[in-house]
Amino acid sequence: MSYIHKTICELVASSPAQAEFYQAVEEVLESLEPLLESEPRYRASGIIERLVEPERQIMFRVPWVHDQGQVKVNKGYRVEFNSALGPYKGGLRFHPSVNAGIIKFLGFEQIFKNALTGLPIGGGKGGANFNPKGRSDQEIMRFCQSFMNELYRHIGPSTDVPAGDIGVGAREIGYLFGQYKRLTGRYEGVLTGKGLLWGGSLVRREATGYGCVYFAESMLQSNAESLSGKTCLVSGAGNVATYTIEKLYQLGAKPVTCSDSTGTIYDSHGIDLDTLKHIKETLRVSLQEYLKEFPNAEFTPVDAYPEDGHAVWRYKADMAFPCATQNELTEADARALIENGCMCVTEGANMPSTSEAVELFIAEKILYGPGKAANAGGVATSQLEMSQNASMQQWPFEKVETRLREIMAGIYTRCSKTAKAFDQPNNLVLGANISGFRDVADAMLEQGVV
Ligand code: NDP
């Protein structure tokens, strides 16, 4: 039995029913194979066995009260995965699909992503199986307060610093921060993605989407291409998708799609950004609303999607940016993209492409930027927010954006150089995994068996 197969079998036995987590581990271990062969010290020191087991997992009850007075109970999670490089850092996700396996897959990915930024941050992730859809502001506030009533004892500016993710934006971070402050009496940088009036960083809101487009720009530049004039497919309609679309316009490309949990919008004239923001950031309703302003756009509801994939990837375009959620781009979607002439796929979401889709992109030599590298701009800017908090400063927009652009170009260079060094120049998955792993593993070796 191969080392990877043995590790996955042991994980299945010790942590049952965590499919997304096994998927993430398998992808990383497969690409580490050449390194583990050339550097036996990693295996000899049990680095892999230690890496796949979180340092700490916290599960807790989150009771809260509906506007109508009913008591509801959700499950809360925080997985503190690895602190070899710094305090645990990673977002909180509020979505009904959240379970221990999803949080572990996200936390595991976060270790390597954070390492790739070159900044001193470890990996963690958390959330709850709470559905914010249709909940009033008061209900969201009560939920966030109850969530923090347990979480506060596990986090701190030099131990664990959560941020947002799906379902957790500026509003939720505000309620979480307020409750932390009330419980501890401390005003400190314990969360990132904060409001600008109370410790937030300029560009944090835009960072993941902007960073994702910068990463695509680096990939294109290395291949003597540019974003100018490129037609782009974007999935999602949340934080990452919105600011991916914004930066695509700024760099001369034309994004023609976006999607949400109700369906996909295609607008051949380009997605109208103000309308998108109004629908999703202000009204918080279905994308179908877009048709009221732009009746000539197309809306495909989820129940009309192809059986083997998603409508958003079936349009003709030069580039694709999956920015919604995990496994939202299947093998059939990947095939459709390639047949339609798509030459570059850059992931804003975490693990949005299935393993089969990724294999196809690499085999077909499509420019492919894996999420853990391409969406690292969010966490990198979170770390810049932590630096600003620690020095009691607020940097101007241009300074943060310039740092973000440099960091994304640096991540691309690291991944690309590593891929070349292992004779797989097209394989940024291998480049990202080996490059991130090496820093974490070397730090773990130096810190002993802990
Ligand atoms: P948001 O909650 O702001 O937006 C998520 C978007 O994806 C929404 O449009 C939502 O639809 C859609 N969506 C979510 N789940 C599903 C699903 N199961 N099926 C179909 N559509 C779905 O989240 P973010 O934009 O912050 O996050 C998007 C992705 O980016 C995630 O994978 C996240 O982990 C990753 N990411 C986010 C970072 C950040 O800084 N925010 C940093 C790095 C990665 P609807 O509007 O209907 O709910």
Coordinates of C-alpha atoms and ligand atoms in Angstrom, one line a residue:
M1 CA 0.0 0.0 0.0
S2 CA 1.4 3.4 -0.9
Y3 CA 2.2 6.0 1.8
I4 CA -0.6 8.3 0.6
H5 CA -3.1 5.5 0.4
K6 CA -2.1 4.3 3.9
T7 CA -2.5 7.9 5.3
I8 CA -5.9 8.3 3.8
C9 CA -7.1 4.9 5.1
E10 CA -5.9 5.8 8.6
L11 CA -7.8 9.2 8.3
V12 CA -11.0 7.5 7.1
A13 CA -10.7 5.1 10.2
S14 CA -9.9 7.8 12.7
S15 CA -12.1 10.7 11.3
P16 CA -15.0 9.0 9.5
A17 CA -17.3 10.7 6.9
Q18 CA -15.1 13.7 6.1
A19 CA -15.0 13.4 2.3
E20 CA -13.9 17.0 1.5
F21 CA -11.1 16.7 4.1
Y22 CA -9.8 13.4 2.5
Q23 CA -10.0 15.1 -0.9
A24 CA -7.9 18.0 0.2
V25 CA -5.3 15.8 2.0
E26 CA -5.0 13.5 -1.0
E27 CA -4.4 16.4 -3.4
V28 CA -1.6 17.8 -1.2
L29 CA 0.0 14.4 -0.5
E30 CA 0.0 13.4 -4.2
S31 CA 1.9 16.5 -5.1
L32 CA 4.3 16.2 -2.2
E33 CA 5.4 12.7 -3.4
P34 CA 8.6 13.9 -5.2
L35 CA 9.7 16.0 -2.3
L36 CA 9.0 13.2 0.3
E37 CA 11.2 10.9 -1.8
S38 CA 14.1 13.4 -2.2
E39 CA 13.9 14.5 1.5
P40 CA 13.4 11.5 3.7
R41 CA 13.7 13.5 6.9
Y42 CA 10.1 14.7 6.6
R43 CA 8.7 11.1 6.7
A44 CA 11.2 10.1 9.3
S45 CA 10.0 12.8 11.6
G46 CA 6.3 12.0 11.2
I47 CA 5.6 15.4 9.6
I48 CA 2.7 14.1 7.5
E49 CA 1.0 12.2 10.4
R50 CA 1.3 15.4 12.5
L51 CA 0.1 17.7 9.7
V52 CA -3.1 15.9 9.0
E53 CA -4.2 15.9 12.6
P54 CA -5.3 19.4 13.9
E55 CA -3.5 20.6 17.0
R56 CA -6.9 21.3 18.5
Q57 CA -10.6 21.0 17.5
I58 CA -13.3 22.8 19.4
M59 CA -17.0 22.0 18.9
F60 CA -19.7 23.8 20.8
R61 CA -23.4 24.4 21.1
V62 CA -24.7 27.7 19.8
P63 CA -28.2 28.4 21.3
W64 CA -30.1 31.5 20.2
V65 CA -33.6 32.8 20.0
H66 CA -35.8 33.5 16.9
D67 CA -37.6 36.7 16.6
Q68 CA -40.8 34.7 17.3
G69 CA -39.3 33.4 20.6
Q70 CA -38.4 29.8 19.5
V71 CA -35.1 28.5 20.8
K72 CA -32.7 27.3 18.1
V73 CA -29.5 25.3 18.5
N74 CA -26.6 25.2 16.0
K75 CA -23.2 23.5 16.0
G76 CA -20.2 25.8 16.3
Y77 CA -16.6 24.8 15.3
R78 CA -13.1 26.1 15.5
V79 CA -10.2 24.0 14.2
E80 CA -6.8 25.2 15.2
F81 CA -4.8 23.2 12.7
N82 CA -1.2 24.2 12.7
S83 CA 0.7 27.0 14.5
A84 CA 4.2 26.2 13.3
L85 CA 4.5 29.6 11.5
G86 CA 2.4 31.8 13.7
P87 CA -1.0 32.3 15.4
Y88 CA -3.9 30.3 13.9
K89 CA -5.5 32.4 11.1
G90 CA -8.5 31.6 8.9
G91 CA -12.1 32.5 8.4
L92 CA -15.5 31.6 10.0
R93 CA -18.1 30.1 7.7
F94 CA -21.9 30.3 8.5
H95 CA -23.7 27.9 6.1
P96 CA -26.1 25.0 6.5
S97 CA -23.6 22.6 4.9
V98 CA -20.9 23.2 7.5
N99 CA -19.7 20.1 9.4
A100 CA -16.5 18.9 11.0
G101 CA -15.2 17.6 7.6
I102 CA -15.8 20.9 5.8
I103 CA -14.1 22.9 8.5
K104 CA -11.1 20.5 8.5
F105 CA -10.7 20.6 4.7
L106 CA -10.7 24.4 4.9
G107 CA -8.3 24.5 7.9
F108 CA -5.9 22.1 6.2
E109 CA -5.8 24.2 3.0
Q110 CA -5.3 27.3 5.1
I111 CA -2.0 26.0 6.5
F112 CA -0.4 25.9 3.1
K113 CA -2.1 29.1 1.8
N114 CA -0.9 31.1 4.8
A115 CA 2.6 29.7 4.4
L116 CA 2.7 30.8 0.8
T117 CA 2.1 34.4 1.7
G118 CA 5.5 34.4 3.5
L119 CA 3.8 36.0 6.5
P120 CA 3.9 34.7 10.1
I121 CA 0.5 33.0 10.3
G122 CA -0.6 29.5 11.1
G123 CA -3.7 27.8 9.8
G124 CA -7.2 27.5 11.3
K125 CA -10.8 27.6 10.3
G126 CA -14.2 27.7 12.0
G127 CA -17.9 28.3 11.6
A128 CA -21.4 27.0 12.2
N129 CA -24.1 25.1 10.4
F130 CA -26.2 28.2 10.7
N131 CA -28.2 29.5 7.7
P132 CA -28.2 33.3 7.7
K133 CA -30.7 33.4 4.7
G134 CA -33.9 35.1 5.6
R135 CA -32.8 35.9 9.2
S136 CA -33.4 39.4 10.5
D137 CA -30.5 41.6 11.6
Q138 CA -31.5 41.0 15.3
E139 CA -31.4 37.2 14.8
I140 CA -28.0 37.5 13.1
M141 CA -26.8 39.6 16.0
R142 CA -28.1 37.2 18.6
F143 CA -26.5 34.2 16.8
C144 CA -23.1 36.0 16.5
Q145 CA -23.2 36.9 20.2
S146 CA -24.0 33.4 21.2
F147 CA -21.3 32.0 19.0
M148 CA -18.7 34.4 20.5
N149 CA -19.9 33.4 24.1
E150 CA -18.0 30.2 23.6
L151 CA -15.4 31.2 21.0
Y152 CA -13.9 34.1 22.9
R153 CA -12.0 31.8 25.4
H154 CA -10.1 30.2 22.6
I155 CA -9.0 33.2 20.5
G156 CA -6.7 36.2 20.9
P157 CA -4.5 38.5 18.9
S158 CA -1.4 36.3 19.4
T159 CA -3.1 32.9 19.6
D160 CA -6.0 32.6 17.0
V161 CA -7.4 35.4 14.8
P162 CA -10.5 34.5 12.9
A163 CA -11.9 36.4 9.8
G164 CA -14.9 36.1 7.5
D165 CA -15.8 33.5 4.9
I166 CA -19.1 32.3 3.4
G167 CA -22.0 33.9 5.3
V168 CA -19.6 36.0 7.5
G169 CA -19.0 39.5 6.2
A170 CA -18.6 43.0 7.8
R171 CA -21.9 42.8 9.6
E172 CA -21.2 39.5 11.3
I173 CA -17.6 40.5 12.2
G174 CA -19.0 43.6 13.8
Y175 CA -21.4 41.7 16.1
L176 CA -18.7 39.1 16.9
F177 CA -16.1 41.8 17.8
G178 CA -18.6 43.7 19.9
Q179 CA -19.4 40.6 22.0
Y180 CA -15.7 39.7 22.3
K181 CA -15.0 43.2 23.6
R182 CA -17.9 42.9 26.1
L183 CA -16.8 39.5 27.4
T184 CA -13.1 40.3 27.8
G185 CA -13.1 44.0 28.3
R186 CA -10.3 44.2 25.7
Y187 CA -10.2 46.3 22.5
E188 CA -7.7 44.3 20.4
G189 CA -7.1 42.9 16.9
V190 CA -8.7 39.5 17.6
L191 CA -10.7 39.4 14.3
T192 CA -9.9 40.7 10.9
G193 CA -12.3 42.1 8.3
K194 CA -13.2 44.7 10.9
G195 CA -15.0 48.0 10.1
L196 CA -12.8 50.9 9.1
L197 CA -13.8 52.9 12.1
W198 CA -12.7 50.2 14.6
G199 CA -9.5 48.7 13.5
G200 CA -10.2 47.5 10.0
S201 CA -7.8 47.7 7.0
L202 CA -8.6 49.4 3.8
V203 CA -8.6 46.9 0.9
R204 CA -9.5 43.9 3.2
R205 CA -13.0 43.8 1.8
E206 CA -11.7 43.7 -1.8
A207 CA -8.5 41.7 -1.1
T208 CA -9.5 38.1 -2.0
G209 CA -11.1 39.1 -5.3
Y210 CA -8.4 41.6 -6.3
G211 CA -5.7 39.2 -5.3
C212 CA -7.2 36.5 -7.4
V213 CA -7.2 38.7 -10.5
Y214 CA -3.6 39.8 -9.7
F215 CA -2.6 36.1 -9.6
A216 CA -4.3 35.5 -13.0
E217 CA -2.4 38.6 -14.3
S218 CA 0.9 37.1 -13.2
M219 CA 0.1 33.8 -14.9
L220 CA -0.8 35.6 -18.1
Q221 CA 2.2 37.8 -18.1
S222 CA 4.5 34.8 -17.8
N223 CA 2.9 33.5 -21.0
A224 CA 3.1 36.8 -22.8
E225 CA -0.6 37.4 -22.4
S226 CA -2.7 40.1 -20.6
L227 CA -6.1 40.5 -19.2
S228 CA -7.0 43.3 -21.6
G229 CA -10.0 42.3 -23.7
K230 CA -10.5 38.9 -22.2
T231 CA -14.0 37.6 -21.7
C232 CA -14.4 36.0 -18.2
L233 CA -16.8 33.7 -16.5
V234 CA -17.1 34.3 -12.7
S235 CA -19.2 32.1 -10.4
G236 CA -20.5 33.3 -7.0
A237 CA -22.0 36.7 -6.2
G238 CA -20.5 37.2 -2.7
N239 CA -17.5 39.0 -1.5
V240 CA -14.9 37.2 -3.6
A241 CA -16.9 37.2 -6.8
T242 CA -17.9 40.8 -6.6
Y243 CA -14.4 42.1 -6.1
T244 CA -13.0 39.7 -8.7
I245 CA -15.4 41.3 -11.1
E246 CA -14.5 44.8 -10.0
K247 CA -10.8 44.2 -10.6
L248 CA -11.4 42.4 -13.9
Y249 CA -13.1 45.6 -15.2
Q250 CA -10.2 47.8 -13.8
L251 CA -7.7 45.7 -15.8
G252 CA -9.6 45.8 -19.0
A253 CA -11.4 42.4 -19.0
K254 CA -15.1 41.7 -19.4
P255 CA -16.8 39.5 -16.8
V256 CA -20.1 38.1 -18.3
T257 CA -21.4 35.8 -15.6
C258 CA -22.0 35.5 -11.9
S259 CA -24.1 33.0 -9.9
D260 CA -25.6 32.3 -6.5
S261 CA -27.4 29.4 -4.8
T262 CA -30.5 30.1 -6.9
G263 CA -28.9 30.3 -10.4
T264 CA -26.6 31.9 -12.9
I265 CA -26.8 35.3 -14.7
Y266 CA -25.2 35.7 -18.1
D267 CA -25.0 39.2 -19.5
S268 CA -23.2 39.5 -22.8
H269 CA -22.6 43.2 -22.3
G270 CA -20.7 42.5 -19.0
I271 CA -22.1 42.2 -15.5
D272 CA -23.3 45.5 -14.2
L273 CA -21.3 45.8 -11.0
D274 CA -23.5 48.4 -9.2
T275 CA -26.6 46.3 -9.8
L276 CA -24.8 43.2 -8.5
K277 CA -23.6 45.0 -5.3
H278 CA -27.1 46.4 -4.7
I279 CA -28.7 43.0 -5.1
K280 CA -26.2 41.1 -2.9
E281 CA -24.8 43.6 -0.5
T282 CA -27.9 45.8 0.2
L283 CA -31.0 43.8 -0.7
R284 CA -29.4 40.3 0.0
V285 CA -31.8 38.6 -2.5
S286 CA -31.6 36.2 -5.4
L287 CA -29.7 37.1 -8.5
Q288 CA -32.9 36.7 -10.5
E289 CA -33.5 40.3 -9.4
Y290 CA -30.8 41.3 -12.0
L291 CA -33.4 40.7 -14.8
K292 CA -35.5 43.6 -13.5
E293 CA -32.7 46.1 -14.5
F294 CA -31.4 44.1 -17.4
P295 CA -34.2 42.1 -19.0
N296 CA -32.0 41.0 -21.9
A297 CA -29.6 39.1 -19.6
E298 CA -30.2 35.3 -19.1
F299 CA -31.0 33.7 -15.8
T300 CA -30.6 29.9 -15.5
P301 CA -32.2 28.6 -12.3
V302 CA -30.3 25.8 -10.5
D303 CA -32.9 23.2 -11.4
A304 CA -32.2 23.8 -15.1
Y305 CA -28.4 23.2 -14.7
P306 CA -26.9 20.3 -16.7
E307 CA -27.0 17.1 -14.7
D308 CA -23.2 16.7 -14.7
G309 CA -22.3 20.3 -13.8
H310 CA -23.1 24.0 -13.6
A311 CA -24.6 26.4 -16.2
V312 CA -22.0 29.1 -15.5
W313 CA -19.1 27.1 -17.0
R314 CA -21.0 26.3 -20.2
Y315 CA -20.6 29.8 -21.8
K316 CA -17.8 30.6 -24.2
A317 CA -15.0 32.7 -22.6
D318 CA -11.2 33.1 -22.4
M319 CA -10.9 32.8 -18.7
A320 CA -12.8 31.3 -15.7
F321 CA -12.9 32.4 -12.0
P322 CA -14.7 30.0 -9.7
C323 CA -15.5 32.1 -6.7
A324 CA -18.5 30.5 -4.9
T325 CA -17.8 27.2 -3.1
Q326 CA -16.1 23.8 -3.1
N327 CA -16.6 21.3 -5.9
E328 CA -18.6 23.7 -8.0
L329 CA -16.6 22.9 -11.2
T330 CA -16.9 19.3 -12.3
E331 CA -15.0 17.3 -14.9
A332 CA -17.8 17.9 -17.4
D333 CA -17.6 21.6 -16.7
A334 CA -13.8 21.5 -17.2
R335 CA -14.2 19.8 -20.5
A336 CA -16.8 22.3 -21.6
L337 CA -14.5 25.2 -20.7
I338 CA -11.6 23.7 -22.6
E339 CA -13.8 22.9 -25.7
N340 CA -15.0 26.5 -25.6
G341 CA -11.5 27.9 -25.7
C342 CA -10.9 28.8 -22.1
M343 CA -7.1 29.2 -21.5
C344 CA -6.9 30.1 -17.9
V345 CA -8.8 29.1 -14.7
T346 CA -8.0 31.0 -11.5
E347 CA -9.7 29.9 -8.2
G348 CA -11.1 32.5 -5.9
A349 CA -13.0 29.9 -3.9
N350 CA -11.4 27.1 -1.8
M351 CA -11.2 23.8 -3.8
P352 CA -13.9 24.8 -6.3
S353 CA -12.7 22.3 -8.9
T354 CA -13.2 18.6 -8.4
S355 CA -10.0 16.5 -8.4
E356 CA -11.0 15.2 -11.9
A357 CA -11.4 18.8 -13.2
V358 CA -7.9 19.7 -11.9
E359 CA -6.3 16.7 -13.5
L360 CA -7.8 17.7 -16.8
F361 CA -6.6 21.3 -16.5
I362 CA -3.1 20.1 -15.8
A363 CA -3.1 17.4 -18.5
E364 CA -4.4 20.0 -21.1
K365 CA -1.9 22.6 -20.0
I366 CA -4.5 25.2 -19.2
L367 CA -3.1 28.0 -17.0
Y368 CA -4.5 26.9 -13.7
G369 CA -4.2 28.8 -10.4
P370 CA -5.2 26.7 -7.5
G371 CA -7.2 28.4 -4.7
K372 CA -4.7 28.0 -2.0
A373 CA -2.3 30.2 -4.0
A374 CA -4.8 32.4 -6.0
N375 CA -7.1 33.3 -3.1
A376 CA -4.4 34.0 -0.5
G377 CA -4.8 37.8 -1.0
G378 CA -7.6 37.8 1.6
V379 CA -5.6 36.2 4.4
A380 CA -2.5 38.2 3.4
T381 CA -4.4 41.5 3.8
S382 CA -5.8 40.2 7.1
Q383 CA -2.2 39.9 8.3
L384 CA -1.6 43.5 7.1
E385 CA -4.7 44.4 9.2
M386 CA -3.0 42.6 12.2
S387 CA 0.2 44.6 11.6
Q388 CA -1.7 47.9 11.5
N389 CA -3.6 47.0 14.7
A390 CA -0.4 46.1 16.5
S391 CA 1.3 49.4 15.5
M392 CA -2.0 51.4 16.0
Q393 CA -1.8 52.7 12.5
Q394 CA -4.1 52.8 9.5
W395 CA -2.4 52.6 6.1
P396 CA -3.7 54.3 3.0
F397 CA -5.6 52.3 0.4
E398 CA -2.7 52.6 -2.1
K399 CA -0.2 51.3 0.3
V400 CA -2.2 48.2 1.2
E401 CA -3.1 47.5 -2.4
T402 CA 0.5 47.8 -3.5
R403 CA 1.5 45.3 -0.8
L404 CA -1.3 43.0 -1.9
R405 CA -0.1 43.1 -5.5
E406 CA 3.5 42.4 -4.5
I407 CA 2.4 39.5 -2.3
M408 CA 0.3 37.9 -5.1
A409 CA 3.2 38.3 -7.6
G410 CA 5.5 36.8 -5.0
I411 CA 3.2 33.8 -4.4
Y412 CA 3.0 33.2 -8.2
T413 CA 6.8 33.3 -8.5
R414 CA 7.3 30.9 -5.6
C415 CA 4.7 28.4 -7.0
S416 CA 6.1 28.7 -10.5
K417 CA 9.8 28.3 -9.5
T418 CA 9.0 25.3 -7.4
A419 CA 7.0 23.7 -10.2
K420 CA 9.9 24.2 -12.5
A421 CA 12.4 22.9 -10.0
F422 CA 10.4 19.6 -9.9
D423 CA 10.2 19.4 -13.7
Q424 CA 6.5 20.1 -13.9
P425 CA 6.5 23.8 -15.0
N426 CA 2.8 23.8 -15.8
N427 CA 1.8 22.4 -12.4
L428 CA 1.1 25.2 -9.9
V429 CA -0.8 22.7 -7.7
L430 CA 2.5 20.9 -7.1
G431 CA 4.3 24.3 -6.9
A432 CA 1.9 25.6 -4.3
N433 CA 1.8 22.5 -2.2
I434 CA 5.5 21.8 -2.1
S435 CA 6.4 25.4 -1.5
G436 CA 3.9 25.9 1.3
F437 CA 4.6 22.5 2.9
R438 CA 8.4 23.1 3.0
D439 CA 8.1 26.2 5.2
V440 CA 5.7 24.6 7.6
A441 CA 7.5 21.3 7.7
D442 CA 10.9 22.9 8.3
A443 CA 9.5 25.0 11.1
M444 CA 7.9 21.9 12.7
L445 CA 11.3 20.1 12.5
E446 CA 13.0 23.0 14.2
Q447 CA 10.4 23.2 17.0
G448 CA 10.6 19.5 17.9
V449 CA 7.8 16.9 18.3
V450 CA 5.0 19.0 19.8
Ligands
NDP1 P1 -20.0 34.9 0.4 O1 -20.9 34.4 1.5 O2 -19.8 36.4 0.4 O3 -20.5 34.5 -1.0 C1 -20.6 33.2 -1.4 C2 -21.3 33.1 -2.7 O4 -21.3 31.8 -3.2 C3 -22.7 33.5 -2.7 O5 -23.1 34.1 -3.9 C4 -23.5 32.2 -2.5 O6 -24.8 32.3 -3.0 C5 -22.7 31.3 -3.3 N1 -22.7 29.9 -2.7 C6 -22.3 29.6 -1.5 N2 -22.5 28.3 -1.3 C7 -23.1 27.8 -2.4 C8 -23.6 26.6 -2.8 N3 -23.4 25.5 -2.0 N4 -24.1 26.5 -4.1 C9 -24.2 27.6 -4.9 N5 -23.8 28.8 -4.5 C10 -23.2 28.9 -3.3 O7 -18.6 34.1 0.6 P2 -17.2 34.6 0.0 O8 -17.3 35.3 -1.3 O9 -16.4 35.2 1.1 O10 -16.5 33.1 -0.2 C11 -16.6 32.4 -1.5 C12 -15.5 31.4 -1.6 O11 -14.2 32.0 -1.4 C13 -15.5 30.3 -0.5 O12 -15.0 29.1 -1.0 C14 -14.5 30.9 0.6 O13 -14.0 29.8 1.4 C15 -13.5 31.4 -0.4 N6 -12.6 32.4 0.2 C16 -13.1 33.6 0.8 C17 -12.2 34.5 1.3 C18 -12.7 35.8 1.9 O14 -11.8 36.7 2.2 N7 -14.0 36.1 2.0 C19 -10.8 34.3 1.4 C20 -10.3 33.1 0.7 C21 -11.2 32.2 0.2 P3 -26.0 33.0 -2.2 O15 -25.7 34.5 -2.4 O16 -27.3 32.6 -2.8 O17 -25.8 32.7 -0.7

